[in-house]
Amino acid sequence: MFRFEIGATILVKRFNDTEYEPQEVKILAKAPNTIKVLTLTDGWFGVDKIRILTSDKWYSVGRIKEV
């Protein structure tokens, strides 16, 4: 489950993935167990891509503090 609010910048990681570091994303929309995100760092999808992430494949590592 994704516990952060819309507009939050967070790190996400795919379950059972050892190849990539956590990816920084910004939450654009939420639904139960699903978030729509804008990717901010390169990784699984590339930068500035909009993707839908589900909680059965992805988990949040933590919030990025914006300065």
JSON list of N, CA and C in Angstrom, two decimals:
[
{"chain": "A", "resi": 1, "resn": "MET", "atom": "N", "xyz": [0.84, -1.17, 0.00]},
{"chain": "A", "resi": 1, "resn": "MET", "atom": "CA", "xyz": [0.00, 0.00, 0.00]},
{"chain": "A", "resi": 1, "resn": "MET", "atom": "C", "xyz": [0.90, 1.24, 0.00]},
{"chain": "A", "resi": 2, "resn": "PHE", "atom": "N", "xyz": [0.47, 2.25, -0.74]},
{"chain": "A", "resi": 2, "resn": "PHE", "atom": "CA", "xyz": [1.22, 3.50, -0.83]},
{"chain": "A", "resi": 2, "resn": "PHE", "atom": "C", "xyz": [0.62, 4.49, 0.14]},
{"chain": "A", "resi": 3, "resn": "ARG", "atom": "N", "xyz": [1.38, 4.90, 1.15]},
{"chain": "A", "resi": 3, "resn": "ARG", "atom": "CA", "xyz": [0.84, 5.71, 2.23]},
{"chain": "A", "resi": 3, "resn": "ARG", "atom": "C", "xyz": [1.02, 7.21, 2.05]},
{"chain": "A", "resi": 4, "resn": "PHE", "atom": "N", "xyz": [1.67, 7.64, 0.98]},
{"chain": "A", "resi": 4, "resn": "PHE", "atom": "CA", "xyz": [1.94, 9.05, 0.80]},
{"chain": "A", "resi": 4, "resn": "PHE", "atom": "C", "xyz": [0.86, 9.74, -0.03]},
{"chain": "A", "resi": 5, "resn": "GLU", "atom": "N", "xyz": [0.75, 11.06, 0.15]},
{"chain": "A", "resi": 5, "resn": "GLU", "atom": "CA", "xyz": [-0.32, 11.83, -0.49]},
{"chain": "A", "resi": 5, "resn": "GLU", "atom": "C", "xyz": [0.05, 12.23, -1.92]},
{"chain": "A", "resi": 6, "resn": "ILE", "atom": "N", "xyz": [-0.95, 12.68, -2.67]},
{"chain": "A", "resi": 6, "resn": "ILE", "atom": "CA", "xyz": [-0.74, 13.19, -4.02]},
{"chain": "A", "resi": 6, "resn": "ILE", "atom": "C", "xyz": [0.19, 14.40, -3.93]},
{"chain": "A", "resi": 7, "resn": "GLY", "atom": "N", "xyz": [1.16, 14.46, -4.82]},
{"chain": "A", "resi": 7, "resn": "GLY", "atom": "CA", "xyz": [2.13, 15.55, -4.83]},
{"chain": "A", "resi": 7, "resn": "GLY", "atom": "C", "xyz": [3.43, 15.21, -4.13]},
{"chain": "A", "resi": 8, "resn": "ALA", "atom": "N", "xyz": [3.44, 14.14, -3.34]},
{"chain": "A", "resi": 8, "resn": "ALA", "atom": "CA", "xyz": [4.66, 13.75, -2.62]},
{"chain": "A", "resi": 8, "resn": "ALA", "atom": "C", "xyz": [5.68, 13.16, -3.58]},
{"chain": "A", "resi": 9, "resn": "THR", "atom": "N", "xyz": [6.95, 13.42, -3.31]},
{"chain": "A", "resi": 9, "resn": "THR", "atom": "CA", "xyz": [8.04, 12.82, -4.05]},
{"chain": "A", "resi": 9, "resn": "THR", "atom": "C", "xyz": [8.59, 11.69, -3.18]},
{"chain": "A", "resi": 10, "resn": "ILE", "atom": "N", "xyz": [8.58, 10.48, -3.74]},
{"chain": "A", "resi": 10, "resn": "ILE", "atom": "CA", "xyz": [8.97, 9.30, -2.96]},
{"chain": "A", "resi": 10, "resn": "ILE", "atom": "C", "xyz": [9.95, 8.43, -3.75]},
{"chain": "A", "resi": 11, "resn": "LEU", "atom": "N", "xyz": [10.57, 7.50, -3.05]},
{"chain": "A", "resi": 11, "resn": "LEU", "atom": "CA", "xyz": [11.38, 6.46, -3.67]},
{"chain": "A", "resi": 11, "resn": "LEU", "atom": "C", "xyz": [10.55, 5.18, -3.72]},
{"chain": "A", "resi": 12, "resn": "VAL", "atom": "N", "xyz": [10.54, 4.51, -4.87]},
{"chain": "A", "resi": 12, "resn": "VAL", "atom": "CA", "xyz": [9.85, 3.23, -4.99]},
{"chain": "A", "resi": 12, "resn": "VAL", "atom": "C", "xyz": [10.83, 2.18, -5.48]},
{"chain": "A", "resi": 13, "resn": "LYS", "atom": "N", "xyz": [10.55, 0.95, -5.13]},
{"chain": "A", "resi": 13, "resn": "LYS", "atom": "CA", "xyz": [11.37, -0.17, -5.55]},
{"chain": "A", "resi": 13, "resn": "LYS", "atom": "C", "xyz": [10.45, -1.33, -5.92]},
{"chain": "A", "resi": 14, "resn": "ARG", "atom": "N", "xyz": [10.86, -2.09, -6.91]},
{"chain": "A", "resi": 14, "resn": "ARG", "atom": "CA", "xyz": [10.10, -3.26, -7.34]},
{"chain": "A", "resi": 14, "resn": "ARG", "atom": "C", "xyz": [10.47, -4.44, -6.43]},
{"chain": "A", "resi": 15, "resn": "PHE", "atom": "N", "xyz": [9.47, -5.21, -6.01]},
{"chain": "A", "resi": 15, "resn": "PHE", "atom": "CA", "xyz": [9.73, -6.40, -5.21]},
{"chain": "A", "resi": 15, "resn": "PHE", "atom": "C", "xyz": [10.67, -7.34, -5.97]},
{"chain": "A", "resi": 16, "resn": "ASN", "atom": "N", "xyz": [11.60, -7.96, -5.26]},
{"chain": "A", "resi": 16, "resn": "ASN", "atom": "CA", "xyz": [12.52, -8.96, -5.80]},
{"chain": "A", "resi": 16, "resn": "ASN", "atom": "C", "xyz": [13.42, -8.42, -6.91]},
{"chain": "A", "resi": 17, "resn": "ASP", "atom": "N", "xyz": [13.75, -7.13, -6.88]},
{"chain": "A", "resi": 17, "resn": "ASP", "atom": "CA", "xyz": [14.64, -6.55, -7.88]},
{"chain": "A", "resi": 17, "resn": "ASP", "atom": "C", "xyz": [15.95, -6.16, -7.22]},
{"chain": "A", "resi": 18, "resn": "THR", "atom": "N", "xyz": [17.04, -6.74, -7.70]},
{"chain": "A", "resi": 18, "resn": "THR", "atom": "CA", "xyz": [18.35, -6.41, -7.15]},
{"chain": "A", "resi": 18, "resn": "THR", "atom": "C", "xyz": [19.19, -5.62, -8.14]},
{"chain": "A", "resi": 19, "resn": "GLU", "atom": "N", "xyz": [18.70, -5.43, -9.38]},
{"chain": "A", "resi": 19, "resn": "GLU", "atom": "CA", "xyz": [19.48, -4.76, -10.41]},
{"chain": "A", "resi": 19, "resn": "GLU", "atom": "C", "xyz": [19.46, -3.24, -10.27]},
{"chain": "A", "resi": 20, "resn": "TYR", "atom": "N", "xyz": [18.32, -2.66, -9.95]},
{"chain": "A", "resi": 20, "resn": "TYR", "atom": "CA", "xyz": [18.17, -1.21, -9.91]},
{"chain": "A", "resi": 20, "resn": "TYR", "atom": "C", "xyz": [18.08, -0.69, -8.49]},
{"chain": "A", "resi": 21, "resn": "GLU", "atom": "N", "xyz": [18.56, 0.53, -8.33]},
{"chain": "A", "resi": 21, "resn": "GLU", "atom": "CA", "xyz": [18.37, 1.27, -7.08]},
{"chain": "A", "resi": 21, "resn": "GLU", "atom": "C", "xyz": [16.92, 1.77, -7.04]},
{"chain": "A", "resi": 22, "resn": "PRO", "atom": "N", "xyz": [16.44, 2.19, -5.88]},
{"chain": "A", "resi": 22, "resn": "PRO", "atom": "CA", "xyz": [15.09, 2.76, -5.83]},
{"chain": "A", "resi": 22, "resn": "PRO", "atom": "C", "xyz": [14.97, 3.95, -6.77]},
{"chain": "A", "resi": 23, "resn": "GLN", "atom": "N", "xyz": [13.80, 4.12, -7.35]},
{"chain": "A", "resi": 23, "resn": "GLN", "atom": "CA", "xyz": [13.56, 5.18, -8.32]},
{"chain": "A", "resi": 23, "resn": "GLN", "atom": "C", "xyz": [12.74, 6.29, -7.69]},
{"chain": "A", "resi": 24, "resn": "GLU", "atom": "N", "xyz": [13.11, 7.54, -7.97]},
{"chain": "A", "resi": 24, "resn": "GLU", "atom": "CA", "xyz": [12.40, 8.70, -7.44]},
{"chain": "A", "resi": 24, "resn": "GLU", "atom": "C", "xyz": [11.22, 9.03, -8.35]},
{"chain": "A", "resi": 25, "resn": "VAL", "atom": "N", "xyz": [10.03, 9.16, -7.75]},
{"chain": "A", "resi": 25, "resn": "VAL", "atom": "CA", "xyz": [8.82, 9.46, -8.50]},
{"chain": "A", "resi": 25, "resn": "VAL", "atom": "C", "xyz": [7.99, 10.49, -7.76]},
{"chain": "A", "resi": 26, "resn": "LYS", "atom": "N", "xyz": [7.11, 11.17, -8.49]},
{"chain": "A", "resi": 26, "resn": "LYS", "atom": "CA", "xyz": [6.17, 12.11, -7.90]},
{"chain": "A", "resi": 26, "resn": "LYS", "atom": "C", "xyz": [4.77, 11.55, -8.10]},
{"chain": "A", "resi": 27, "resn": "ILE", "atom": "N", "xyz": [3.98, 11.48, -7.03]},
{"chain": "A", "resi": 27, "resn": "ILE", "atom": "CA", "xyz": [2.63, 10.91, -7.11]},
{"chain": "A", "resi": 27, "resn": "ILE", "atom": "C", "xyz": [1.69, 11.93, -7.74]},
{"chain": "A", "resi": 28, "resn": "LEU", "atom": "N", "xyz": [1.03, 11.52, -8.83]},
{"chain": "A", "resi": 28, "resn": "LEU", "atom": "CA", "xyz": [0.09, 12.38, -9.54]},
{"chain": "A", "resi": 28, "resn": "LEU", "atom": "C", "xyz": [-1.35, 12.07, -9.16]},
{"chain": "A", "resi": 29, "resn": "ALA", "atom": "N", "xyz": [-1.66, 10.79, -8.89]},
{"chain": "A", "resi": 29, "resn": "ALA", "atom": "CA", "xyz": [-3.02, 10.38, -8.52]},
{"chain": "A", "resi": 29, "resn": "ALA", "atom": "C", "xyz": [-2.92, 9.08, -7.73]},
{"chain": "A", "resi": 30, "resn": "LYS", "atom": "N", "xyz": [-3.99, 8.81, -6.95]},
{"chain": "A", "resi": 30, "resn": "LYS", "atom": "CA", "xyz": [-4.02, 7.59, -6.13]},
{"chain": "A", "resi": 30, "resn": "LYS", "atom": "C", "xyz": [-5.36, 6.90, -6.25]},
{"chain": "A", "resi": 31, "resn": "ALA", "atom": "N", "xyz": [-5.32, 5.60, -6.13]},
{"chain": "A", "resi": 31, "resn": "ALA", "atom": "CA", "xyz": [-6.50, 4.75, -6.01]},
{"chain": "A", "resi": 31, "resn": "ALA", "atom": "C", "xyz": [-6.09, 3.66, -5.02]},
{"chain": "A", "resi": 32, "resn": "PRO", "atom": "N", "xyz": [-7.04, 2.86, -4.53]},
{"chain": "A", "resi": 32, "resn": "PRO", "atom": "CA", "xyz": [-6.65, 1.80, -3.60]},
{"chain": "A", "resi": 32, "resn": "PRO", "atom": "C", "xyz": [-5.57, 0.89, -4.21]},
{"chain": "A", "resi": 33, "resn": "ASN", "atom": "N", "xyz": [-4.44, 0.80, -3.54]},
{"chain": "A", "resi": 33, "resn": "ASN", "atom": "CA", "xyz": [-3.32, -0.06, -3.92]},
{"chain": "A", "resi": 33, "resn": "ASN", "atom": "C", "xyz": [-2.69, 0.29, -5.26]},
{"chain": "A", "resi": 34, "resn": "THR", "atom": "N", "xyz": [-2.92, 1.49, -5.78]},
{"chain": "A", "resi": 34, "resn": "THR", "atom": "CA", "xyz": [-2.37, 1.92, -7.06]},
{"chain": "A", "resi": 34, "resn": "THR", "atom": "C", "xyz": [-2.04, 3.40, -7.01]},
{"chain": "A", "resi": 35, "resn": "ILE", "atom": "N", "xyz": [-0.92, 3.77, -7.66]},
{"chain": "A", "resi": 35, "resn": "ILE", "atom": "CA", "xyz": [-0.60, 5.18, -7.81]},
{"chain": "A", "resi": 35, "resn": "ILE", "atom": "C", "xyz": [-0.19, 5.46, -9.25]},
{"chain": "A", "resi": 36, "resn": "LYS", "atom": "N", "xyz": [-0.49, 6.67, -9.70]},
{"chain": "A", "resi": 36, "resn": "LYS", "atom": "CA", "xyz": [-0.04, 7.17, -10.99]},
{"chain": "A", "resi": 36, "resn": "LYS", "atom": "C", "xyz": [1.11, 8.11, -10.69]},
{"chain": "A", "resi": 37, "resn": "VAL", "atom": "N", "xyz": [2.26, 7.88, -11.34]},
{"chain": "A", "resi": 37, "resn": "VAL", "atom": "CA", "xyz": [3.46, 8.64, -10.98]},
{"chain": "A", "resi": 37, "resn": "VAL", "atom": "C", "xyz": [4.14, 9.24, -12.21]},
{"chain": "A", "resi": 38, "resn": "LEU", "atom": "N", "xyz": [4.91, 10.27, -11.96]},
{"chain": "A", "resi": 38, "resn": "LEU", "atom": "CA", "xyz": [5.83, 10.84, -12.93]},
{"chain": "A", "resi": 38, "resn": "LEU", "atom": "C", "xyz": [7.23, 10.45, -12.46]},
{"chain": "A", "resi": 39, "resn": "THR", "atom": "N", "xyz": [8.00, 9.77, -13.31]},
{"chain": "A", "resi": 39, "resn": "THR", "atom": "CA", "xyz": [9.33, 9.34, -12.92]},
{"chain": "A", "resi": 39, "resn": "THR", "atom": "C", "xyz": [10.30, 10.52, -13.00]},
{"chain": "A", "resi": 40, "resn": "LEU", "atom": "N", "xyz": [11.11, 10.67, -11.97]},
{"chain": "A", "resi": 40, "resn": "LEU", "atom": "CA", "xyz": [12.04, 11.79, -11.87]},
{"chain": "A", "resi": 40, "resn": "LEU", "atom": "C", "xyz": [13.49, 11.37, -12.08]},
{"chain": "A", "resi": 41, "resn": "THR", "atom": "N", "xyz": [13.78, 10.09, -11.93]},
{"chain": "A", "resi": 41, "resn": "THR", "atom": "CA", "xyz": [15.14, 9.59, -12.15]},
{"chain": "A", "resi": 41, "resn": "THR", "atom": "C", "xyz": [15.10, 8.42, -13.12]},
{"chain": "A", "resi": 42, "resn": "ASP", "atom": "N", "xyz": [16.24, 8.17, -13.73]},
{"chain": "A", "resi": 42, "resn": "ASP", "atom": "CA", "xyz": [16.34, 7.07, -14.68]},
{"chain": "A", "resi": 42, "resn": "ASP", "atom": "C", "xyz": [16.36, 5.74, -13.93]},
{"chain": "A", "resi": 43, "resn": "GLY", "atom": "N", "xyz": [15.80, 4.73, -14.52]},
{"chain": "A", "resi": 43, "resn": "GLY", "atom": "CA", "xyz": [15.75, 3.41, -13.90]},
{"chain": "A", "resi": 43, "resn": "GLY", "atom": "C", "xyz": [14.96, 2.47, -14.77]},
{"chain": "A", "resi": 44, "resn": "TRP", "atom": "N", "xyz": [13.86, 1.98, -14.26]},
{"chain": "A", "resi": 44, "resn": "TRP", "atom": "CA", "xyz": [13.04, 1.03, -15.01]},
{"chain": "A", "resi": 44, "resn": "TRP", "atom": "C", "xyz": [12.39, 1.65, -16.23]},
{"chain": "A", "resi": 45, "resn": "PHE", "atom": "N", "xyz": [11.96, 2.91, -16.15]},
{"chain": "A", "resi": 45, "resn": "PHE", "atom": "CA", "xyz": [11.16, 3.52, -17.21]},
{"chain": "A", "resi": 45, "resn": "PHE", "atom": "C", "xyz": [11.84, 4.66, -17.93]},
{"chain": "A", "resi": 46, "resn": "GLY", "atom": "N", "xyz": [12.82, 5.29, -17.36]},
{"chain": "A", "resi": 46, "resn": "GLY", "atom": "CA", "xyz": [13.40, 6.50, -17.91]},
{"chain": "A", "resi": 46, "resn": "GLY", "atom": "C", "xyz": [12.82, 7.73, -17.21]},
{"chain": "A", "resi": 47, "resn": "VAL", "atom": "N", "xyz": [13.37, 8.88, -17.52]},
{"chain": "A", "resi": 47, "resn": "VAL", "atom": "CA", "xyz": [12.97, 10.12, -16.87]},
{"chain": "A", "resi": 47, "resn": "VAL", "atom": "C", "xyz": [11.75, 10.73, -17.56]},
{"chain": "A", "resi": 48, "resn": "ASP", "atom": "N", "xyz": [10.89, 11.39, -16.77]},
{"chain": "A", "resi": 48, "resn": "ASP", "atom": "CA", "xyz": [9.70, 12.11, -17.26]},
{"chain": "A", "resi": 48, "resn": "ASP", "atom": "C", "xyz": [8.69, 11.21, -17.97]},
{"chain": "A", "resi": 49, "resn": "LYS", "atom": "N", "xyz": [8.50, 10.02, -17.48]},
{"chain": "A", "resi": 49, "resn": "LYS", "atom": "CA", "xyz": [7.48, 9.11, -17.99]},
{"chain": "A", "resi": 49, "resn": "LYS", "atom": "C", "xyz": [6.37, 8.98, -16.95]},
{"chain": "A", "resi": 50, "resn": "ILE", "atom": "N", "xyz": [5.14, 8.86, -17.40]},
{"chain": "A", "resi": 50, "resn": "ILE", "atom": "CA", "xyz": [4.02, 8.66, -16.49]},
{"chain": "A", "resi": 50, "resn": "ILE", "atom": "C", "xyz": [3.68, 7.17, -16.50]},
{"chain": "A", "resi": 51, "resn": "ARG", "atom": "N", "xyz": [3.60, 6.59, -15.30]},
{"chain": "A", "resi": 51, "resn": "ARG", "atom": "CA", "xyz": [3.35, 5.15, -15.16]},
{"chain": "A", "resi": 51, "resn": "ARG", "atom": "C", "xyz": [2.35, 4.90, -14.04]},
{"chain": "A", "resi": 52, "resn": "ILE", "atom": "N", "xyz": [1.72, 3.76, -14.09]},
{"chain": "A", "resi": 52, "resn": "ILE", "atom": "CA", "xyz": [0.82, 3.27, -13.04]},
{"chain": "A", "resi": 52, "resn": "ILE", "atom": "C", "xyz": [1.56, 2.17, -12.28]},
{"chain": "A", "resi": 53, "resn": "LEU", "atom": "N", "xyz": [1.67, 2.31, -10.97]},
{"chain": "A", "resi": 53, "resn": "LEU", "atom": "CA", "xyz": [2.35, 1.31, -10.14]},
{"chain": "A", "resi": 53, "resn": "LEU", "atom": "C", "xyz": [1.33, 0.70, -9.19]},
{"chain": "A", "resi": 54, "resn": "THR", "atom": "N", "xyz": [1.37, -0.62, -9.05]},
{"chain": "A", "resi": 54, "resn": "THR", "atom": "CA", "xyz": [0.47, -1.32, -8.14]},
{"chain": "A", "resi": 54, "resn": "THR", "atom": "C", "xyz": [1.25, -1.86, -6.96]},
{"chain": "A", "resi": 55, "resn": "SER", "atom": "N", "xyz": [0.58, -1.96, -5.82]},
{"chain": "A", "resi": 55, "resn": "SER", "atom": "CA", "xyz": [1.26, -2.37, -4.59]},
{"chain": "A", "resi": 55, "resn": "SER", "atom": "C", "xyz": [1.61, -3.85, -4.55]},
{"chain": "A", "resi": 56, "resn": "ASP", "atom": "N", "xyz": [1.11, -4.65, -5.48]},
{"chain": "A", "resi": 56, "resn": "ASP", "atom": "CA", "xyz": [1.52, -6.06, -5.50]},
{"chain": "A", "resi": 56, "resn": "ASP", "atom": "C", "xyz": [2.88, -6.24, -6.17]},
{"chain": "A", "resi": 57, "resn": "LYS", "atom": "N", "xyz": [3.36, -5.23, -6.93]},
{"chain": "A", "resi": 57, "resn": "LYS", "atom": "CA", "xyz": [4.66, -5.31, -7.59]},
{"chain": "A", "resi": 57, "resn": "LYS", "atom": "C", "xyz": [5.66, -4.28, -7.09]},
{"chain": "A", "resi": 58, "resn": "TRP", "atom": "N", "xyz": [5.17, -3.20, -6.46]},
{"chain": "A", "resi": 58, "resn": "TRP", "atom": "CA", "xyz": [6.02, -2.09, -6.05]},
{"chain": "A", "resi": 58, "resn": "TRP", "atom": "C", "xyz": [5.79, -1.75, -4.59]},
{"chain": "A", "resi": 59, "resn": "TYR", "atom": "N", "xyz": [6.79, -1.16, -3.95]},
{"chain": "A", "resi": 59, "resn": "TYR", "atom": "CA", "xyz": [6.61, -0.66, -2.58]},
{"chain": "A", "resi": 59, "resn": "TYR", "atom": "C", "xyz": [7.38, 0.64, -2.43]},
{"chain": "A", "resi": 60, "resn": "SER", "atom": "N", "xyz": [6.90, 1.47, -1.51]},
{"chain": "A", "resi": 60, "resn": "SER", "atom": "CA", "xyz": [7.57, 2.75, -1.27]},
{"chain": "A", "resi": 60, "resn": "SER", "atom": "C", "xyz": [8.68, 2.55, -0.24]},
{"chain": "A", "resi": 61, "resn": "VAL", "atom": "N", "xyz": [9.83, 3.14, -0.53]},
{"chain": "A", "resi": 61, "resn": "VAL", "atom": "CA", "xyz": [10.97, 3.06, 0.36]},
{"chain": "A", "resi": 61, "resn": "VAL", "atom": "C", "xyz": [10.94, 4.22, 1.34]},
{"chain": "A", "resi": 62, "resn": "GLY", "atom": "N", "xyz": [10.52, 5.40, 0.87]},
{"chain": "A", "resi": 62, "resn": "GLY", "atom": "CA", "xyz": [10.45, 6.55, 1.75]},
{"chain": "A", "resi": 62, "resn": "GLY", "atom": "C", "xyz": [10.20, 7.83, 0.98]},
{"chain": "A", "resi": 63, "resn": "ARG", "atom": "N", "xyz": [9.99, 8.89, 1.71]},
{"chain": "A", "resi": 63, "resn": "ARG", "atom": "CA", "xyz": [9.73, 10.20, 1.11]},
{"chain": "A", "resi": 63, "resn": "ARG", "atom": "C", "xyz": [11.05, 10.92, 0.85]},
{"chain": "A", "resi": 64, "resn": "ILE", "atom": "N", "xyz": [11.08, 11.71, -0.22]},
{"chain": "A", "resi": 64, "resn": "ILE", "atom": "CA", "xyz": [12.20, 12.58, -0.51]},
{"chain": "A", "resi": 64, "resn": "ILE", "atom": "C", "xyz": [11.86, 13.94, 0.04]},
{"chain": "A", "resi": 65, "resn": "LYS", "atom": "N", "xyz": [12.72, 14.47, 0.88]},
{"chain": "A", "resi": 65, "resn": "LYS", "atom": "CA", "xyz": [12.46, 15.80, 1.45]},
{"chain": "A", "resi": 65, "resn": "LYS", "atom": "C", "xyz": [12.85, 16.85, 0.41]},
{"chain": "A", "resi": 66, "resn": "GLU", "atom": "N", "xyz": [11.85, 17.68, 0.07]},
{"chain": "A", "resi": 66, "resn": "GLU", "atom": "CA", "xyz": [12.09, 18.73, -0.91]},
{"chain": "A", "resi": 66, "resn": "GLU", "atom": "C", "xyz": [12.59, 19.97, -0.19]},
{"chain": "A", "resi": 67, "resn": "VAL", "atom": "N", "xyz": [13.61, 20.59, -0.75]},
{"chain": "A", "resi": 67, "resn": "VAL", "atom": "CA", "xyz": [14.23, 21.75, -0.12]},
{"chain": "A", "resi": 67, "resn": "VAL", "atom": "C", "xyz": [13.77, 23.02, -0.79]}
]
